[in-house]
XYZ file of C-alpha atoms in Angstrom:
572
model
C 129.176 115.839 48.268
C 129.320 117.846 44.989
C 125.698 115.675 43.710
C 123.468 117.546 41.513
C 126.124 119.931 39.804
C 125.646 117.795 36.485
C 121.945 118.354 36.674
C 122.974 122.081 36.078
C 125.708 121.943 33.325
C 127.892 122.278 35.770
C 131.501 120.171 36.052
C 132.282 118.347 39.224
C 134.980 116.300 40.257
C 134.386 113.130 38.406
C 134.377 115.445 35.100
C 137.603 116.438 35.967
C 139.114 113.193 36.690
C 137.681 111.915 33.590
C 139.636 115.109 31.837
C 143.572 114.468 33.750
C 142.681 110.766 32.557
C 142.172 111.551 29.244
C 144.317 114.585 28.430
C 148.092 114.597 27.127
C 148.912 117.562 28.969
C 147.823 118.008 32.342
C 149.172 121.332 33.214
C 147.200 123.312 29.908
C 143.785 120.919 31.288
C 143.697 121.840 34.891
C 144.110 125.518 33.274
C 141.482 125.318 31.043
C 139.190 123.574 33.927
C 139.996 126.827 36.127
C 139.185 128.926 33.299
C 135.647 127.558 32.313
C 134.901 127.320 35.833
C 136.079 130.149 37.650
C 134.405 133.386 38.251
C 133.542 134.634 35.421
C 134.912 138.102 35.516
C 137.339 139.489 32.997
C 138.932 141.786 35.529
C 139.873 139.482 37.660
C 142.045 137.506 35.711
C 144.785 139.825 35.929
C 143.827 140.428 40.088
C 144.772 137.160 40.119
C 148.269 136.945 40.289
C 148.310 139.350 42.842
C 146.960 136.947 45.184
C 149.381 134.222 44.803
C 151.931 136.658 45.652
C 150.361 137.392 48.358
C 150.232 133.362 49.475
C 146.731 133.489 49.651
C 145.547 130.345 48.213
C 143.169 130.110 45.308
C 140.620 127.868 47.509
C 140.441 130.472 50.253
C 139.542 133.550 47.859
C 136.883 130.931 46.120
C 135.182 130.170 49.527
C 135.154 133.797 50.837
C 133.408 134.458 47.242
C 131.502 131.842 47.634
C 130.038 132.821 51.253
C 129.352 136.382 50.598
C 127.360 135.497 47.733
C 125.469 133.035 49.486
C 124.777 135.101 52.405
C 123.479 138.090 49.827
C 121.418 135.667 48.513
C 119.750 134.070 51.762
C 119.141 138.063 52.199
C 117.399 138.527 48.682
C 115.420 135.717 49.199
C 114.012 136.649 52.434
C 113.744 139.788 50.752
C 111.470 139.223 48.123
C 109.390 137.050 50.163
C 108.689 140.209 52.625
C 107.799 142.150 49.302
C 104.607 143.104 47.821
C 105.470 141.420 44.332
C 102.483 139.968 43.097
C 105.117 137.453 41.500
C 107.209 136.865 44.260
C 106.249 133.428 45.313
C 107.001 132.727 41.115
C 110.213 134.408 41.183
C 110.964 131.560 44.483
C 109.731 128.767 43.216
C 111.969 129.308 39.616
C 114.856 129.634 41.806
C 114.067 126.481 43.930
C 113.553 124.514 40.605
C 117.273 125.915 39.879
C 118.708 125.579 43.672
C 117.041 121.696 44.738
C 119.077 119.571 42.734
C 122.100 121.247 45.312
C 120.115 120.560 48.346
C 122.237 117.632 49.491
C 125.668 119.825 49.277
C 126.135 121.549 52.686
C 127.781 125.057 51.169
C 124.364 125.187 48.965
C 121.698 123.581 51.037
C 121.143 126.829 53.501
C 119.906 128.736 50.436
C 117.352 125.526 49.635
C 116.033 126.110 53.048
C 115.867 129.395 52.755
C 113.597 129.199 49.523
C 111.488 126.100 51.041
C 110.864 128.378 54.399
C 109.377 131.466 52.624
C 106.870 129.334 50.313
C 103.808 129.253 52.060
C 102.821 126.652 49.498
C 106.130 124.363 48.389
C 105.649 122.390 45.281
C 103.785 118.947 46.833
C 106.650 116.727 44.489
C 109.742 118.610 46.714
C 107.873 117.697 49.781
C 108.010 114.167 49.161
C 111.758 114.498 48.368
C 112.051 116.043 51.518
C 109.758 113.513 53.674
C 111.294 110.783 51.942
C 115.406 112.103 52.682
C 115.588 112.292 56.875
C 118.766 114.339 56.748
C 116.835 117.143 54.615
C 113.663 116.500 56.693
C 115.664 117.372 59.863
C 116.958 120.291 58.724
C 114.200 122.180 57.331
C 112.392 124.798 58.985
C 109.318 124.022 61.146
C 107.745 126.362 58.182
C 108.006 123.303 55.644
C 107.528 120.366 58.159
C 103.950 122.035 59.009
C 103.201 121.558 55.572
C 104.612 118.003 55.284
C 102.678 117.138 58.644
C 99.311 118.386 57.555
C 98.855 115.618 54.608
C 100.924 113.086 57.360
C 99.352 112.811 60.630
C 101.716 109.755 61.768
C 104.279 111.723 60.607
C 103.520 114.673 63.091
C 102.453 112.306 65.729
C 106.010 110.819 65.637
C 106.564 114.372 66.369
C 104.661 115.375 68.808
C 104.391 112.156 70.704
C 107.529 112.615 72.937
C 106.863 116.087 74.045
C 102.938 115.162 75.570
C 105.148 112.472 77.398
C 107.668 114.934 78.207
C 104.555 117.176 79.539
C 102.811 114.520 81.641
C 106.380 113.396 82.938
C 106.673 116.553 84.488
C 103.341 117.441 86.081
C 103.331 113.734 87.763
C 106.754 114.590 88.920
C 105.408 117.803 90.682
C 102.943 116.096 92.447
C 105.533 113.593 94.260
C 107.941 116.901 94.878
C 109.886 116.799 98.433
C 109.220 120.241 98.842
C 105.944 120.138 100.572
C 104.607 123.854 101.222
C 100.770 125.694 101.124
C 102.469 128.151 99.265
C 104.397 126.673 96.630
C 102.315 123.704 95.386
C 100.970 121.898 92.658
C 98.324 125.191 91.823
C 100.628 127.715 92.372
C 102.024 128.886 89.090
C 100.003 131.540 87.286
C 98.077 129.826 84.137
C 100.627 132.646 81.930
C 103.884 130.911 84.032
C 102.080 127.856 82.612
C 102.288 128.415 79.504
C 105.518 129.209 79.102
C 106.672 125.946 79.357
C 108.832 124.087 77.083
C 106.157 121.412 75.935
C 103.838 124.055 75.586
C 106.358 126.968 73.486
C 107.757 123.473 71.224
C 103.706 122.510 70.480
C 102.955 125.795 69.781
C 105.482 126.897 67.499
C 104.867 122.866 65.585
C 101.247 124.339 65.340
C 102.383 128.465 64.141
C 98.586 129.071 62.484
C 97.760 125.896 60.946
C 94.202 125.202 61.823
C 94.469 121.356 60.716
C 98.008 120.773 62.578
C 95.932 122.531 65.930
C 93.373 120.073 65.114
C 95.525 117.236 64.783
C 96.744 118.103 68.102
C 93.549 118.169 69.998
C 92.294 114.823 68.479
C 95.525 113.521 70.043
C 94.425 114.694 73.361
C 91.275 113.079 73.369
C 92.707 109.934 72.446
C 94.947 109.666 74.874
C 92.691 111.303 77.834
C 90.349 108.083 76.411
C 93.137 105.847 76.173
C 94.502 106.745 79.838
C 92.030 108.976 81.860
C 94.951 111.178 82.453
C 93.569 114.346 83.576
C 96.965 116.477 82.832
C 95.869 115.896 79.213
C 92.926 118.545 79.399
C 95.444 121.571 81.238
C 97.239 120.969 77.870
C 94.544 121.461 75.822
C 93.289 124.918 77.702
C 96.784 125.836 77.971
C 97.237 125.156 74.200
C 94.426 127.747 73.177
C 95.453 130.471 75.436
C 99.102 130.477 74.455
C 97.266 131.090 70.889
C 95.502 133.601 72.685
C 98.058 135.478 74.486
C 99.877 135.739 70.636
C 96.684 136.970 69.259
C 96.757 133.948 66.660
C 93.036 134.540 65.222
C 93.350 132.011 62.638
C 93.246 129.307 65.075
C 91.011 131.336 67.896
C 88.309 132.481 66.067
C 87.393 128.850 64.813
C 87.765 127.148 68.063
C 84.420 127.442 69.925
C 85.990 127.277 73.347
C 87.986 129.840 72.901
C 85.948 132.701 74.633
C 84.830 130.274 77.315
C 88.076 129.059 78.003
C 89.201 133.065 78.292
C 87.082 133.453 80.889
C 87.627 130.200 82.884
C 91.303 131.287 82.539
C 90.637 134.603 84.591
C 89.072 132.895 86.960
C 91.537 130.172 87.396
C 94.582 133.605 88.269
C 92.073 134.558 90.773
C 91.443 130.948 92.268
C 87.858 132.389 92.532
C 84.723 132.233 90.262
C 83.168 136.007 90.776
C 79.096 137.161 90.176
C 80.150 138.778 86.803
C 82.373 135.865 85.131
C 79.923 133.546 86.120
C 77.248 135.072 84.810
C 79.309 135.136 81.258
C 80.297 131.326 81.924
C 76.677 130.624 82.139
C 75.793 132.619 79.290
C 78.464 130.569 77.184
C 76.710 127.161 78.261
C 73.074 128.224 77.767
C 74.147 129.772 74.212
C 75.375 126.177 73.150
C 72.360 125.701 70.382
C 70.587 122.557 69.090
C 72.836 121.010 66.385
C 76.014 122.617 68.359
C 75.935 120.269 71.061
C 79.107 118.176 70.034
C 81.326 121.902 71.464
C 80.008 120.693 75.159
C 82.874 117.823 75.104
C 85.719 120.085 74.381
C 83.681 122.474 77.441
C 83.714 119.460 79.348
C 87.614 118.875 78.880
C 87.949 122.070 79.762
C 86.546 122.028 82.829
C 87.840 118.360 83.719
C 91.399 120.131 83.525
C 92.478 120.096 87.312
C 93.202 124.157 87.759
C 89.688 124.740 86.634
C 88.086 122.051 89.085
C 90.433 123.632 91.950
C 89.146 127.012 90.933
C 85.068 125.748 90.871
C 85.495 123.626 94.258
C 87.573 126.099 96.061
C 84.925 129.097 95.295
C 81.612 126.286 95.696
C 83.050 126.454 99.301
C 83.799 130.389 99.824
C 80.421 130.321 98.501
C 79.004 127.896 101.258
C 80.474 129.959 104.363
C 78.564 133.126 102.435
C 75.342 131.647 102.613
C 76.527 130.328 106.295
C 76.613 134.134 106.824
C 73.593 134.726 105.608
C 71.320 131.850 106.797
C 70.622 130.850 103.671
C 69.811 127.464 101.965
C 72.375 126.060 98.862
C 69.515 125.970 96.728
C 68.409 129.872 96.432
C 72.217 130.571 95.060
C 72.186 130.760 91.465
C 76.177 131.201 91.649
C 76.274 128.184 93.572
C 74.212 126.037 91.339
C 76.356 126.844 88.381
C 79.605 125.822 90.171
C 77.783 122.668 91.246
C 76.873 122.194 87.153
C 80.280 123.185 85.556
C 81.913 120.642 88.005
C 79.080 118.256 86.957
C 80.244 118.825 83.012
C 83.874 118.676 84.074
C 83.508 115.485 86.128
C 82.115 113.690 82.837
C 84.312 114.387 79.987
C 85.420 111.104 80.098
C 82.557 109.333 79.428
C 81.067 112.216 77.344
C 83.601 111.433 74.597
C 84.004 108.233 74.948
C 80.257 107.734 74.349
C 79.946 110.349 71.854
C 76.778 111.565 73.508
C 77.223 115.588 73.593
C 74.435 115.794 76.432
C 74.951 117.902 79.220
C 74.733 115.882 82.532
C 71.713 116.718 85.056
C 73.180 117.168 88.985
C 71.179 115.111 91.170
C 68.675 116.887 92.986
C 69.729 115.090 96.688
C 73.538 116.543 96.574
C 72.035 120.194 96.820
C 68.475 118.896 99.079
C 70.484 116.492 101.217
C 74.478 116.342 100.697
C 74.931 120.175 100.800
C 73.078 120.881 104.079
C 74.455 117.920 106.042
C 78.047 119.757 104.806
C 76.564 123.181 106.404
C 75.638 121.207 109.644
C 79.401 120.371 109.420
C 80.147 123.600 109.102
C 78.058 124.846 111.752
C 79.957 122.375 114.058
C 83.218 123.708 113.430
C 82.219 127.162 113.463
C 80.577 126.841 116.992
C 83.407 124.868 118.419
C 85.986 127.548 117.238
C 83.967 130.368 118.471
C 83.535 128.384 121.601
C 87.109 128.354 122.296
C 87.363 131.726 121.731
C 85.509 132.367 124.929
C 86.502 133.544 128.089
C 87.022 130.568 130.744
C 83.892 131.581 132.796
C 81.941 131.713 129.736
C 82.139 128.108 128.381
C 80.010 125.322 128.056
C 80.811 121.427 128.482
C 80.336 121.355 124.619
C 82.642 119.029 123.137
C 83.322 118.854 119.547
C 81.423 115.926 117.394
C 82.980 112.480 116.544
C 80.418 111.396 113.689
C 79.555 113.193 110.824
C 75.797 113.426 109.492
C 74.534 110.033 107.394
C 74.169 111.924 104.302
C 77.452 113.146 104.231
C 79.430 110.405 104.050
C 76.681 108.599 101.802
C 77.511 110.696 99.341
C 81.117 110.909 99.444
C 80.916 107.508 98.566
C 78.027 107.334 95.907
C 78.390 111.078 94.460
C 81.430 112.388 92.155
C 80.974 116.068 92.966
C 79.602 115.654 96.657
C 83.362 113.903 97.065
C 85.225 116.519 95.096
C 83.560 118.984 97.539
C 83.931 117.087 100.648
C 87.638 116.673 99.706
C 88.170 120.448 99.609
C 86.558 120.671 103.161
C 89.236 118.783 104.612
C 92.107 120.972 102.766
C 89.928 123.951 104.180
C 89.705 122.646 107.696
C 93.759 121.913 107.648
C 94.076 125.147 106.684
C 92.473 126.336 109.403
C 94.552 124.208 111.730
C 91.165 122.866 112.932
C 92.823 119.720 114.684
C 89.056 118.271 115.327
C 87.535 118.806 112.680
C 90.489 116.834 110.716
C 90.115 113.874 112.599
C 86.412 113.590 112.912
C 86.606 113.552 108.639
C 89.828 111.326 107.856
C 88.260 107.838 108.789
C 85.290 108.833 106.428
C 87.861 109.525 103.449
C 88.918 105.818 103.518
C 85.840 105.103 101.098
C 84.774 107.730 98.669
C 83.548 107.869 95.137
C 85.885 105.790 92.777
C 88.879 106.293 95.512
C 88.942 109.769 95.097
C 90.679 110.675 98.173
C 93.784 108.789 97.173
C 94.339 110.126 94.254
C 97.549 111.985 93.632
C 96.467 115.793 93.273
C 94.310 115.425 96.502
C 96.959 113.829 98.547
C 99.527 116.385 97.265
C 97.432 119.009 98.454
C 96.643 116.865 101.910
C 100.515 116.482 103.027
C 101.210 120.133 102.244
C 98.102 121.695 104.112
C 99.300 119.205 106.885
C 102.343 120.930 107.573
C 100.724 123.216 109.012
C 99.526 121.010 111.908
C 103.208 120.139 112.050
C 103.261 120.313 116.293
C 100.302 118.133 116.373
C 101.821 115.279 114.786
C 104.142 115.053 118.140
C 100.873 113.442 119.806
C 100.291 109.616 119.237
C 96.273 110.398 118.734
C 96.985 112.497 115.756
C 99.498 110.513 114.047
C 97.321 107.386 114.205
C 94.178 109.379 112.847
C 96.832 110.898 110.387
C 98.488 107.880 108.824
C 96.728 104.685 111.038
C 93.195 106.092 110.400
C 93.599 107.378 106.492
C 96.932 107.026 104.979
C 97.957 103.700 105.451
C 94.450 102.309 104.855
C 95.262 101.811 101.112
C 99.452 102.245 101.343
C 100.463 98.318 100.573
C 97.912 98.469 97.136
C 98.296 101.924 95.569
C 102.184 102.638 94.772
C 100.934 106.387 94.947
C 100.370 106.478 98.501
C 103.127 104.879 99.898
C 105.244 107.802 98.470
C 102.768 110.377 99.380
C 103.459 108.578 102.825
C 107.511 109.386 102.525
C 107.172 112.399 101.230
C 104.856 113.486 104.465
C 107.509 112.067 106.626
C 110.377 113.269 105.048
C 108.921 116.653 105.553
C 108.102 116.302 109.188
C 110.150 113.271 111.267
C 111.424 115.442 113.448
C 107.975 116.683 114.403
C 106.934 113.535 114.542
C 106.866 111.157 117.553
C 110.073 109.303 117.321
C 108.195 106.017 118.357
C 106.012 106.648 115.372
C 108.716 107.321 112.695
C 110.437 103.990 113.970
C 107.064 102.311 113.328
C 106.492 104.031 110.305
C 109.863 103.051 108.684
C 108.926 99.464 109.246
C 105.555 99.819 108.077
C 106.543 101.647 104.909
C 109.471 99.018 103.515
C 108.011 97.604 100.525
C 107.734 93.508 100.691
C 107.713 93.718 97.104
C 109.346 94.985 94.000
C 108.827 98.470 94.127
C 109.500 101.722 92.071
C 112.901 103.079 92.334
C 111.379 106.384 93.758
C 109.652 104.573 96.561
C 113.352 103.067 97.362
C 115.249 106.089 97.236
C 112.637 107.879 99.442
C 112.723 105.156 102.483
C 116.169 105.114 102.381
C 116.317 108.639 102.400
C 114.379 108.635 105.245
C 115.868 106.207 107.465
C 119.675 107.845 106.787
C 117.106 111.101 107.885
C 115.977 109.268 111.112
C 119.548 108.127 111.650
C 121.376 111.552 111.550
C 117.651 113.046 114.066
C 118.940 110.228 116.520
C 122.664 110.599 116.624
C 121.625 114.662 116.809
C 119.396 114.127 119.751
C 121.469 111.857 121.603
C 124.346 114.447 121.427
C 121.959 116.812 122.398
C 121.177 114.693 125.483
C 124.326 113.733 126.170
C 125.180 117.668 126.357
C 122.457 118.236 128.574
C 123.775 115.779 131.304
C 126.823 117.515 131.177
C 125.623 120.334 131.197
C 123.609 119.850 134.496
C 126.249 117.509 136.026
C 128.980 121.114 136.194
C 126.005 122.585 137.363
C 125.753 120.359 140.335
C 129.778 120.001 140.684
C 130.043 124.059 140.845
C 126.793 124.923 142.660
């Protein structure tokens, strides 16, 4: 406890056990002891006395002594750090060289700490001591660890390690919520409610203004986005810079060449829509990236890969499709449009981008805007003549009846074409928005094969079952729920763990709305004949106890009605 007071010339307890052991008179040594070791104040000698009279006990006056002077000098230390000294960092270091030796005993080792925070360079020899002693490595300040982690990169990946698996944890988790609503979804929080996350505030107070840590950090990223394909990875890394950004930390901002990009994106991604003028300064960031820069297009392309950014460019490529709808125009004569089409293009290949090391921006194929994009405005077309069809007064329709197939091209290239899927998976969010009943079903058998299984993937199907809520009375009709779940959802259910709890979660939502013949069918359908995830377990049997308690409800409900109609009969 008391290690290190030798190292000073000062006595501890072993000296003065080796004093009573060798003295004749104990009484004159413990005297002396107090004497040379006490405060050494001539006026309080005689204060003394006055104390013990008082019955306040010699170890209790010591210890308040002890604390104020420790607390004035945590103060002067923190003051002369704040000072414009020229020798102030000296003046620390002479009094760390004095103060380390204590840093082990727990009445001194606050004023160690104190020193070691307010060095912006500690002595490299007491950051090994420090590394090497895990009770003094805990407690120091994040001030000294950032210097320790910057010559130790497995030491700060140790660190930071849990929290990205804290951070992925979480967004996965908000993808398989209960609480399915249009409103309240996976892309609802603002990008600044984002960021103020606990993951994100932990990381980026690890970080404070250390280029190299913020480096460190980023190479982690791409590992793991490598290593796992995980797309949450890249909303971390945008939503890493901007928290920088948002505390104006230059140091760090000013070297990343993202950064301004990134800004932009971010403005765009509040607005869920990609205007004239920030597209026009997005495309003036990727046309400045110059020969010899190219290797800042995969950090662009993680950028854009991050899921709130491809929601942003897919959700205004199809605003921008019913514009040129409007306007009887073809996909090809909208600049705007093109330069979704290419920033989706980037985003889609980040993966393979780093992997390969080849900083090359990808080229769209020329058929997805020639042949893919007008077979979508043909689809288009369809649903917009149907709906204004119905809007028509009864002597004023036609026999027109809404289309069962889709055009060739179109589901060619939701199969063959990354982007043509991405975009042909928004259509069917946008059509369920719209409550267009039709136009859902004619689409969900084509979603069974897409590019790389796209359409069961967990952000799409999150989005699916919410934006399905809204055709909540439909679902009490046998032909929708087998195009719902018969025709799309159970298609892949029994393979992909994913989808049979996007299943429960759908019904969870709506079995009452559902036809009861269907839930019982369902429920069968949906008990795993294997081993399955805890969650998928606790979701079934939440569901049948659900389907249960609907049951008894509406049988007392029927029972009431009988009743109800029987004193009807008996009184009329």
């Amino acid at each position: 406890m008391f290690a290190g007071l030798p190292e000073l010339g000062i006595s501890n307890g072993e000296d003065l056990k080796e004093t009573l052991t060798n003295c004749t008179e104990p009484l004159k040594a413990i005297d002396q002891f107090q004497t040379e070791n006490g405060i050494l104040l001539p006026t309080l000698q005689s204060a003394l006395p006055f104390l013990d009279l008082h019955g306040t006990p010699r170890l209790e006056f010591h210890q308040s002594v002890f604390d104020e002077l420790r607390d004035k000098l945590m103060e002067r230390v923190a003051t002369i750090a704040e000072g414009k000294d020229e020798d102030r960092y000296g003046k620390l270091k002479e009094l760390l060289e004095k103060s380390f030796p204590l840093a082990k005993m727990p009445s001194i080792q606050p004023v160690v700490m104190q020193v070691l925070k307010h060095l912006p360079k500690v002595p490299e020899k007491k950051l090994k001591l420090v590394m090497a002693d895990k009770e003094l490595y805990k407690v120091c300040a994040v001030e000294v660890k950032r210097q320790i982690w910057q010559e130790n990169q497995a030491l700060f990946g140790d660190e930071v390690s849990p929290l990205l698996k804290q951070y992925i944890v979480a967004k996965e988790a908000a993808l398989f919520s209960r609480d399915l609503s249009i409103l309240h979804n996976f892309f609802s929080p603002s990008p600044k409610a984002r960021r103020q996350g606990e993951v994100v505030l932990k990381l980026i107070q690890m970080i404070g203004k250390n280029v190299k840590l913020y480096d460190m950090v980023l190479q982690f990223l791409r590992t793991l986005f490598l290593r796992t394909r995980n797309v949450h990875y890249c909303t971390l890394r945008a939503e890493l810079l901007m928290s920088l950004h948002d505390l104006d930390i230059s140091e760090i901002c000013s070297v990343d060449s993202c950064h301004k990009f990134t800004w932009c994106l971010d403005a765009c991604i509040r607005e869920k829509f990609v205007d004239a003028k920030r597209a026009r300064e997005l495309q003036g960031f990727l046309d400045g990236v110059k020969k010899g820069q190219e290797e800042v297009l995969g950090d662009l392309s993680m950028i854009l890969c991050d899921p709130f950014a491809s929601n942003t460019l897919v959700l205004s490529t199809v605003r921008n499709l019913q514009e040129l709808l409007s306007q009887d125009a073809l996909p090809r004569d909208s600049p705007d449009l093109m330069l979704l089409l290419r920033m989706l293009s980037l985003g889609q290949c980040a993966w393979d981008m780093i992997d390969s090391q080849v900083f090359k921006e990808p080229r769209l194929e020329l058929e997805v805007v020639t042949r893919f994009l007008p077979a979508m405005l043909s689809v288009l077309v369809d649903d917009y003549t149907f709906t204004v069809e119905q809007k028509l007064p009864s002597e004023e329709k036609t026999s027109l009846s809404y289309p069962t197939a889709l055009p060739d091209n179109f589901n060619k290239y939701l199969q063959e074409n990354k982007v043509a899927c991405e975009m042909g998976l928004y259509y069917a969010l946008h059509i369920a928005k719209q409550r267009n009943k039709n136009a859902l079903q004619r689409l969900l058998p084509a979603l069974v094969e897409t590019y790389n299984d796209m359409a069961f993937g967990d952000i799409f199907l999150h989005l699916l079952t919410a934006h399905l809520t809204l055709l909540s009375d439909e679902f009490g009709t046998k032909e929708f729920c087998s195009a719902v779940f018969d025709g799309f959802l159970l298609t892949s259910f029994s393979s992909k763990e994913n989808v049979h709890r996007h299943n429960l979660r759908l019904l969870l939502h709506l079995h009452q709305k559902v036809l009861p013949s269907c839930v019982e069918t369902l429920v069968k359908t949906l008990e795993p004949s294997k081993q399955f995830p805890k969650e998928i377990e606790r979701d079934l049997e939440h569901l049948q106890n659900r389907n249960i308690l609907f049951k008894l409800q509406f049988g007392i409900a029927g029972l009431l009605h009988i009743f109800y109609l029987h004193d009807i009969i008996l009184n009329g």
